[in-house]
Structure formats: C-alpha cells, structure tokens
PDB file of C-alpha atoms in Angstrom:
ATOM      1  CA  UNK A   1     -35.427 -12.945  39.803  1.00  0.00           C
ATOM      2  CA  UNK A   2     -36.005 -16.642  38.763  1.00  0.00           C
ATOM      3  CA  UNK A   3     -33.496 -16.207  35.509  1.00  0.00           C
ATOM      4  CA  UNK A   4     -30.733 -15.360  37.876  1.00  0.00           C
ATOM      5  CA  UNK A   5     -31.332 -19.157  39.230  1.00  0.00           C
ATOM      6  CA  UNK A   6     -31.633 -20.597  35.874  1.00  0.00           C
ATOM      7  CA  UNK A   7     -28.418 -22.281  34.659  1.00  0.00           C
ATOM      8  CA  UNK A   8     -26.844 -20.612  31.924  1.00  0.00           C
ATOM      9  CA  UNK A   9     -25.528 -22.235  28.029  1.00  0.00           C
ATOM     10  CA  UNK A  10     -22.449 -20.500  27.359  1.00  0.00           C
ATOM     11  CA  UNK A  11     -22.367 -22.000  23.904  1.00  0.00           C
ATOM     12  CA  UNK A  12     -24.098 -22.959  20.340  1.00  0.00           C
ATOM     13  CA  UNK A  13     -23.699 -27.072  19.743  1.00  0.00           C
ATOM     14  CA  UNK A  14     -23.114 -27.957  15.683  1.00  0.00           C
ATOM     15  CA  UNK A  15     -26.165 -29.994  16.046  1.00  0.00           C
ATOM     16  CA  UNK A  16     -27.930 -26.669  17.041  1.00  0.00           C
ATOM     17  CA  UNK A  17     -26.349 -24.418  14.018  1.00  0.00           C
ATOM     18  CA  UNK A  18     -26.966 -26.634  11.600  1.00  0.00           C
ATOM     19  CA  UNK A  19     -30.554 -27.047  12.161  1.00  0.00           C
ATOM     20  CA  UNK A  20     -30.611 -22.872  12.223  1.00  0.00           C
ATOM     21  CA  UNK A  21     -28.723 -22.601   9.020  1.00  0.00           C
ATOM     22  CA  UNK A  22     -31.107 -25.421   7.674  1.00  0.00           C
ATOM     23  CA  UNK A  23     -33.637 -23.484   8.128  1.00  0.00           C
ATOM     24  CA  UNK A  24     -32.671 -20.291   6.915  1.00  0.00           C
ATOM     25  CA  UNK A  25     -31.706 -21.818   3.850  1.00  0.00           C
ATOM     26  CA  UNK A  26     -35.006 -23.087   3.559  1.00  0.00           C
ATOM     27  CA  UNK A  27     -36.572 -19.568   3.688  1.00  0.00           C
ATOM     28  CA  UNK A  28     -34.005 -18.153   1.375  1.00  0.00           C
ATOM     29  CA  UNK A  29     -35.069 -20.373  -1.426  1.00  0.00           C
ATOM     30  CA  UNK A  30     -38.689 -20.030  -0.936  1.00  0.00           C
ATOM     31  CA  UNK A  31     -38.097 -16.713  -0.885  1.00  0.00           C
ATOM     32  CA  UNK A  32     -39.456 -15.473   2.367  1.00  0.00           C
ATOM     33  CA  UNK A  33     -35.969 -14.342   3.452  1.00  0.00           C
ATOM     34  CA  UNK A  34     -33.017 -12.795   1.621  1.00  0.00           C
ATOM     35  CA  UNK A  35     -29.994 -12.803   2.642  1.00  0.00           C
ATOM     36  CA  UNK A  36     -27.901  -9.612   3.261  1.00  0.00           C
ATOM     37  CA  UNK A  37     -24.293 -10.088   4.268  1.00  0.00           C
ATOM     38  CA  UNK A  38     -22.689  -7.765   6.555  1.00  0.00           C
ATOM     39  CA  UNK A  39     -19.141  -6.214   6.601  1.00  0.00           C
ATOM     40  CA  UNK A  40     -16.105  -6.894   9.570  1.00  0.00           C
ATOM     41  CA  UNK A  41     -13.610  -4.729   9.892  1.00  0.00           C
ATOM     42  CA  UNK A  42     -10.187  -6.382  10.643  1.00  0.00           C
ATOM     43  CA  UNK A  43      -7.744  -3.107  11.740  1.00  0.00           C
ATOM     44  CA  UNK A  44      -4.363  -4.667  12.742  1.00  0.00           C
ATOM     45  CA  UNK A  45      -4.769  -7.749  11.396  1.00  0.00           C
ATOM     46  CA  UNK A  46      -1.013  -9.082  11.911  1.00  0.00           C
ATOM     47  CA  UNK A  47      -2.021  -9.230  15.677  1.00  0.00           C
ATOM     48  CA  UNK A  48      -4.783 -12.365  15.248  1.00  0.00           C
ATOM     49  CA  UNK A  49      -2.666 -15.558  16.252  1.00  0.00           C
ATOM     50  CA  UNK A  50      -3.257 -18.645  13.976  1.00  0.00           C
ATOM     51  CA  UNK A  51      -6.432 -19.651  15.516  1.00  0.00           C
ATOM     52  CA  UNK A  52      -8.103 -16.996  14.902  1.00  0.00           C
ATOM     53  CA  UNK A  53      -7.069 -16.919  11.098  1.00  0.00           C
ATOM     54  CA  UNK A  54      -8.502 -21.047  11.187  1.00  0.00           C
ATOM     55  CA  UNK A  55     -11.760 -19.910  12.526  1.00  0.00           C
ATOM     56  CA  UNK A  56     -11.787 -16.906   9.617  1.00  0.00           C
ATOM     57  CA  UNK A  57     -11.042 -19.596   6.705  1.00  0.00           C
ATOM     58  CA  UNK A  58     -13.484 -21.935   8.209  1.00  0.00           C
ATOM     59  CA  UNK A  59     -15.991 -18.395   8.502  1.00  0.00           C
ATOM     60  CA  UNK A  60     -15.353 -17.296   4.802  1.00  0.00           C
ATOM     61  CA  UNK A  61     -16.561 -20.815   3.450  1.00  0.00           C
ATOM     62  CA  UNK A  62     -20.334 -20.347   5.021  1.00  0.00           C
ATOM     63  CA  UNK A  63     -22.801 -19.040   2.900  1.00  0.00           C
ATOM     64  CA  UNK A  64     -24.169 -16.625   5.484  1.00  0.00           C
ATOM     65  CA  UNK A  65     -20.181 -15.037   5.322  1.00  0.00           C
ATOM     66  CA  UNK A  66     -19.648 -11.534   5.665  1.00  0.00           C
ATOM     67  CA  UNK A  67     -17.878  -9.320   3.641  1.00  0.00           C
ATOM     68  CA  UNK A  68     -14.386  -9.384   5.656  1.00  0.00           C
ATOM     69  CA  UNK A  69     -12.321  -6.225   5.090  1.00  0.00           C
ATOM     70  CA  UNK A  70      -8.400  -6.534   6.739  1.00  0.00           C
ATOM     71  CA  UNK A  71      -6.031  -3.996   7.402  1.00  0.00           C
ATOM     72  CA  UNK A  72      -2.404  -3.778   8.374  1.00  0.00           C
ATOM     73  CA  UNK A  73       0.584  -1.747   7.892  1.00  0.00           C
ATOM     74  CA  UNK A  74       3.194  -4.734   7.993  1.00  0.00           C
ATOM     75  CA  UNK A  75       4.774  -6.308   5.746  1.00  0.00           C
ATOM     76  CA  UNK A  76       6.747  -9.643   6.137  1.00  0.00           C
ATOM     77  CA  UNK A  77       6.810 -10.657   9.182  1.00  0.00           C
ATOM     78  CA  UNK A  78       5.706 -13.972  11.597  1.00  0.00           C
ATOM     79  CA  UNK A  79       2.150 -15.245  11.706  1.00  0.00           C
ATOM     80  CA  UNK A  80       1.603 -15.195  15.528  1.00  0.00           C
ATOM     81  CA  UNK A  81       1.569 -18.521  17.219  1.00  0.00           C
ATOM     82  CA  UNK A  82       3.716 -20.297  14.803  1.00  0.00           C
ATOM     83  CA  UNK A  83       7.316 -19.489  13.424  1.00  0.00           C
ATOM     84  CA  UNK A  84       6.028 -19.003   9.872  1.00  0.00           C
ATOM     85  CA  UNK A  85       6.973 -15.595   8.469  1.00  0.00           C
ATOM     86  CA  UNK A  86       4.289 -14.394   5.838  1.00  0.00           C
ATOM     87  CA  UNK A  87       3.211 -11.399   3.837  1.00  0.00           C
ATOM     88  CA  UNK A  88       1.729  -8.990   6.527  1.00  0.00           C
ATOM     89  CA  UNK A  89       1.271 -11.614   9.036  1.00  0.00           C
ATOM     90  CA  UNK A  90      -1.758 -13.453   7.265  1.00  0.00           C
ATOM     91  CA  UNK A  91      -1.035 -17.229   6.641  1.00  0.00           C
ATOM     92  CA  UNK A  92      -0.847 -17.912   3.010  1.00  0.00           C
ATOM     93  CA  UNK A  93      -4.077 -20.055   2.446  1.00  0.00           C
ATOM     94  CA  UNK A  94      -6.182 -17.470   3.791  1.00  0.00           C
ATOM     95  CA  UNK A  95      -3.928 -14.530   1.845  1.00  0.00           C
ATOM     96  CA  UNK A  96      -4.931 -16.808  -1.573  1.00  0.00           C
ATOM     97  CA  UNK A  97      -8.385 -16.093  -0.842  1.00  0.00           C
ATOM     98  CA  UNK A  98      -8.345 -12.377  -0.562  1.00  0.00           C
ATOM     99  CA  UNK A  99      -8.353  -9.440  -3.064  1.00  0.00           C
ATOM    100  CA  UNK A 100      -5.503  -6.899  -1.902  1.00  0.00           C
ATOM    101  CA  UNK A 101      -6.057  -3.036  -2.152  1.00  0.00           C
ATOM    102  CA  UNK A 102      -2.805  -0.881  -3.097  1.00  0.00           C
ATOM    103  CA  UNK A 103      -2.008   1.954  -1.301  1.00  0.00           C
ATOM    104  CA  UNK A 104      -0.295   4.794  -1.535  1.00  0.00           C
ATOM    105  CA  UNK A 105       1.056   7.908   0.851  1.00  0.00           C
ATOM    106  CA  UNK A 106      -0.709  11.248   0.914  1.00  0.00           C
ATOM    107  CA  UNK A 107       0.441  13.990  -1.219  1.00  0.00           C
ATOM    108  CA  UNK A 108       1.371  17.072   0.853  1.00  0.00           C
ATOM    109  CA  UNK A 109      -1.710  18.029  -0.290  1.00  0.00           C
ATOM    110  CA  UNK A 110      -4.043  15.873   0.345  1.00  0.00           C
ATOM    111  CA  UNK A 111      -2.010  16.042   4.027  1.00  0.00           C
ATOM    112  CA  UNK A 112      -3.254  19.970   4.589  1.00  0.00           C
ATOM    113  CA  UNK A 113      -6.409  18.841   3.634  1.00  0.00           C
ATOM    114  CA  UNK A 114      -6.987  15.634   6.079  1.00  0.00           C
ATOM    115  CA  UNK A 115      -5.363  18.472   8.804  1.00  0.00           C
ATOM    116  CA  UNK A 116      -7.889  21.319   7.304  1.00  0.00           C
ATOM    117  CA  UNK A 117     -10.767  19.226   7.735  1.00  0.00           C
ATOM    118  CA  UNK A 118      -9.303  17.712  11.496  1.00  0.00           C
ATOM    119  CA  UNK A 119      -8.863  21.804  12.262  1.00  0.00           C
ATOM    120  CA  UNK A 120     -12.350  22.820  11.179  1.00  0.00           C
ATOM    121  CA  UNK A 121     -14.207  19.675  13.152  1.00  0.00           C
ATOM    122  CA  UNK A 122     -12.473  20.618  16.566  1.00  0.00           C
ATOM    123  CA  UNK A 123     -12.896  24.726  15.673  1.00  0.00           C
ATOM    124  CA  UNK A 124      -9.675  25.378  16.272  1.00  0.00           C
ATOM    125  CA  UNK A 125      -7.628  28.712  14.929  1.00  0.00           C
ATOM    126  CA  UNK A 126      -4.991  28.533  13.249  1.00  0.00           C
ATOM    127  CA  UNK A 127      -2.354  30.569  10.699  1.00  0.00           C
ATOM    128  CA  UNK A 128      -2.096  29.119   7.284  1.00  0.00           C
ATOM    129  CA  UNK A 129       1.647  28.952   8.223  1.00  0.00           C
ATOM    130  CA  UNK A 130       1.173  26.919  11.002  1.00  0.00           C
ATOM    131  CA  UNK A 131      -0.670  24.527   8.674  1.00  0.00           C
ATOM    132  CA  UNK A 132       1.765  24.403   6.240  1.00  0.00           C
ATOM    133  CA  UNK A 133       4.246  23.206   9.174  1.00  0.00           C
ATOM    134  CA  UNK A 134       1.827  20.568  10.374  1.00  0.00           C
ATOM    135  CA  UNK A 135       1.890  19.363   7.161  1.00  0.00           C
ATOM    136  CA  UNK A 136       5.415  19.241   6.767  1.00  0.00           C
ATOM    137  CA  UNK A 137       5.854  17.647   9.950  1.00  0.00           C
ATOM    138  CA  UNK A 138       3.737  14.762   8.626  1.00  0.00           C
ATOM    139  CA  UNK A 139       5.488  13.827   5.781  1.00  0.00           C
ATOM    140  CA  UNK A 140       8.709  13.701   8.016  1.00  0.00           C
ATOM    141  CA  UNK A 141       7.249  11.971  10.775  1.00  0.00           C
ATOM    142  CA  UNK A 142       3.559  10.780  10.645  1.00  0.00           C
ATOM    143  CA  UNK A 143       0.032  11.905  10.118  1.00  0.00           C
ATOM    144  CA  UNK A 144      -1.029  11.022  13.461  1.00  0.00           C
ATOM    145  CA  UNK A 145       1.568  12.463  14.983  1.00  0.00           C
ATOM    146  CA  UNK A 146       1.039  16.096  13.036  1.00  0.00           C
ATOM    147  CA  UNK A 147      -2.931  15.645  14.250  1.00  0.00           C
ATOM    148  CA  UNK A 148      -1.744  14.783  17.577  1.00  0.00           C
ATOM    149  CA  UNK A 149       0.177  18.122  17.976  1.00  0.00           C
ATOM    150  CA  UNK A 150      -3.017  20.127  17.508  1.00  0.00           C
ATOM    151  CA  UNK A 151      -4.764  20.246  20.806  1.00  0.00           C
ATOM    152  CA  UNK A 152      -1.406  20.792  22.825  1.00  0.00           C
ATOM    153  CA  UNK A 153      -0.633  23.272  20.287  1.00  0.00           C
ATOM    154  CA  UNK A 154      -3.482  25.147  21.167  1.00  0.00           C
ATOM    155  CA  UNK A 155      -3.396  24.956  24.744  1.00  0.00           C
ATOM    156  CA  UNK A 156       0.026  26.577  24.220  1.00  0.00           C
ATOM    157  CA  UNK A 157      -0.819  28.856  21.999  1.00  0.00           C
ATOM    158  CA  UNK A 158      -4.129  30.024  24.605  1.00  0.00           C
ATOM    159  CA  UNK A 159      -1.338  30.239  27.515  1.00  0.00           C
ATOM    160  CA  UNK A 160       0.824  32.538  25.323  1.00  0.00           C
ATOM    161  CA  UNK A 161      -1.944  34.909  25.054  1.00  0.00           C
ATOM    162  CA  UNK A 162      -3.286  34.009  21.294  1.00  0.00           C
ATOM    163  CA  UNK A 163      -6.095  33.614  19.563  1.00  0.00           C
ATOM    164  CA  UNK A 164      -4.677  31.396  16.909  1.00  0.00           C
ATOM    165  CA  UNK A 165      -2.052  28.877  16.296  1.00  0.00           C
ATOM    166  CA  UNK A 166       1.691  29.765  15.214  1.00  0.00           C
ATOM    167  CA  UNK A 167       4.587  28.306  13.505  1.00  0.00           C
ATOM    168  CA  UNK A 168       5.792  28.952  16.826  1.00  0.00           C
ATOM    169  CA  UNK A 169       3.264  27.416  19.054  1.00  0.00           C
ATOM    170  CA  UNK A 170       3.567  24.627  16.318  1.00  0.00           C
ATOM    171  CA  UNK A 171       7.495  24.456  16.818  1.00  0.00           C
ATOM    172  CA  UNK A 172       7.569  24.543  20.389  1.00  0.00           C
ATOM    173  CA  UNK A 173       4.873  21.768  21.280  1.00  0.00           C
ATOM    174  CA  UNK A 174       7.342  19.945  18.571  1.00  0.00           C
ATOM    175  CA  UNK A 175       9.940  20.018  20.918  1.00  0.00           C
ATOM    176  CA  UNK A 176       7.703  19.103  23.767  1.00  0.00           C
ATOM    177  CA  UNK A 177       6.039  15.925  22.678  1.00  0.00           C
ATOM    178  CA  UNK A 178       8.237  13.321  20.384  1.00  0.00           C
ATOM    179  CA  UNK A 179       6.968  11.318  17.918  1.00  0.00           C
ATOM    180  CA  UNK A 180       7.404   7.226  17.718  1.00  0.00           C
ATOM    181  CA  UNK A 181      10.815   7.659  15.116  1.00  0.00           C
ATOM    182  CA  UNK A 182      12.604  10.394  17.575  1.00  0.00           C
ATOM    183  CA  UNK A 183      11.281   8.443  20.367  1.00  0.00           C
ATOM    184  CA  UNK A 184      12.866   5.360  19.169  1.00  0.00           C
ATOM    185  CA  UNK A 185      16.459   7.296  18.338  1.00  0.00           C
ATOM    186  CA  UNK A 186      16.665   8.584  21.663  1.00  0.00           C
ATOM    187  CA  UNK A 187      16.622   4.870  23.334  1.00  0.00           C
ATOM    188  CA  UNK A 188      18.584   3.506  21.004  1.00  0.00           C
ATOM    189  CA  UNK A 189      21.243   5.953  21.346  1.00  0.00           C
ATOM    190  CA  UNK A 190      21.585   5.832  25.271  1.00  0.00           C
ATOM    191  CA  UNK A 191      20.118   2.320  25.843  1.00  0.00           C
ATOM    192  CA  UNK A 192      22.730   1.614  28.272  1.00  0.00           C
ATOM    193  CA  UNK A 193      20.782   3.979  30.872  1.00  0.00           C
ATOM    194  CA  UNK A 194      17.537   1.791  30.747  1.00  0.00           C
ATOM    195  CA  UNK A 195      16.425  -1.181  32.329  1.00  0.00           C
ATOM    196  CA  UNK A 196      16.723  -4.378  30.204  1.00  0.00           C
TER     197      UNK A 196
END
C-alpha cells in the first residue's frame, strides 16, 4: 500500500544512463560481463515519422545497439513528418547505414507450399484442386488474401454438407469476400455514390 503513495519517475536523466553505461563498460572489459546484443523487429517501417528515425540513428551509434531488422513493402514515397520523399520511407542518412535484403515473389510453388503447410496447421480438408485454385488466386491477387479464404471456405464447404474443400466452395467464398485490388476497383469505378 505505501508504493501507491510514493511519487513516481516517469523517466531515465543522461546523468543517470551514463553512469549505467559507465559501468557496464567497466564490467565488459574486465570481463565479468559480455555483452549480447538483441534483435528489433521494425514491420512497416514507412509508418515511423522522423522522430522516431532520429532516436534510431542516435540508437544505432551506442555500443549496447541491437541488431535492428526493418521491413516494408514501399517503395518511394514521403518520410512522415516532413515533405521529403525517400526510398521506402526511411530518411537517407539512416538508409546509408543499413544493409538491404533483395526480395523476390513466390513461385507458384513455393505458394502451394506456404498454403499446404497453413492447411495442415489449422487441419483443415481440402481437394488438391481446391489448392491448386488457392494458389492461383494468390498470384493474381495476394497471399494473404488466398490464406484468408480458407476458414470461410470451410465453413461453406461444412454448410454444403462436405467433408472437404472444393474448387467450388473455393470459387464461391471468392465471390463473397473481395480482396484489397477488387476492393479498390469497385470504389473507384462508382466513387460518385460515396461520401467524400
């Protein structure tokens, strides 16, 4: 009950950090500590506003640094908070600093595979012809998407009276769910019957 009266520090001072980090340092070179740098995960990187990527370049410089792993999908556009326009988003003196990872698509393969293995996890039935449509709705629209269709598909496919997954159940939980690229078509072609 008494730490509920005691007044609370909401932050570290500099003074305070850099007596910590003094001392670790100390320990590291006498060798009673080691130091083991973790990983962050960055997903959507494009999204952090330009104070955020200050506090990461001032991060990266400390010794103590983690490894720091970003990820987007985009490709030129503006670095939030400012009207710069950079490669996916990242300002360019933190963008010097980093090692970038090519990627490429799937295969159509390596798609029935990621949807085999999704399939197996959730123990879910289905005809090797309905996988061979997931897949090819993938490569047309998106991976997600393809994934997404599974547990509606089966849901359909239980209220039709099956054991297993169609083409058809497939097809027809196609043409009951869009995905973002139809989506998008639709409200672009009748935009003038939505709000603005």
């Amino acid at each position: 009950m008494g730490q509920l009266s005691k007044p609370k520090k909401t932050e570290i001072t500099e003074k305070l950090r850099k007596e910590i980090n003094k001392v670790v340092n100390h320990y590291i070179e006498q060798g009673i500590a080691e130091l083991v740098p973790g990983v962050l995960f960055i997903d959507e990187v494009h999204m952090l506003d330009i104070e955020c990527f200050t506090f990461l370049n001032r991060a990266l410089e400390s010794t103590l640094a983690p490894i720091v792993i970003l990820a987007t999908n985009r490709g030129m556009c503006t670095v939030r908070g400012t009207d710069v326009i950079a490669p996916h988003g990242i300002p360019l003196d933190l963008l010097d600093r980093l090692l970038i990872i090519r990627t490429l698509p799937y295969s159509p393969e390596e798609v029935a595979q990621i949807i085999a293995s999704r399939v197996k996890i959730e123990q879910i039935s289905i005809a090797p012809e309905a996988l061979a449509k997931l897949s090819e709705i993938s490569l047309v629209t998106s991976l997600r998407y393809a994934v997404q269709l599974l547990t509606p598909a089966q849901i359909l496919s239980q209220t039709n009276g099956h054991d297993t997954i169609t083409v058809g159940d497939i097809e027809e939980t196609r043409a009951l769910f869009l995905d973002a690229k139809a989506s998008a078509r639709i409200l672009a072609e009748n935009a003038e019957f939505y709000l603005k």
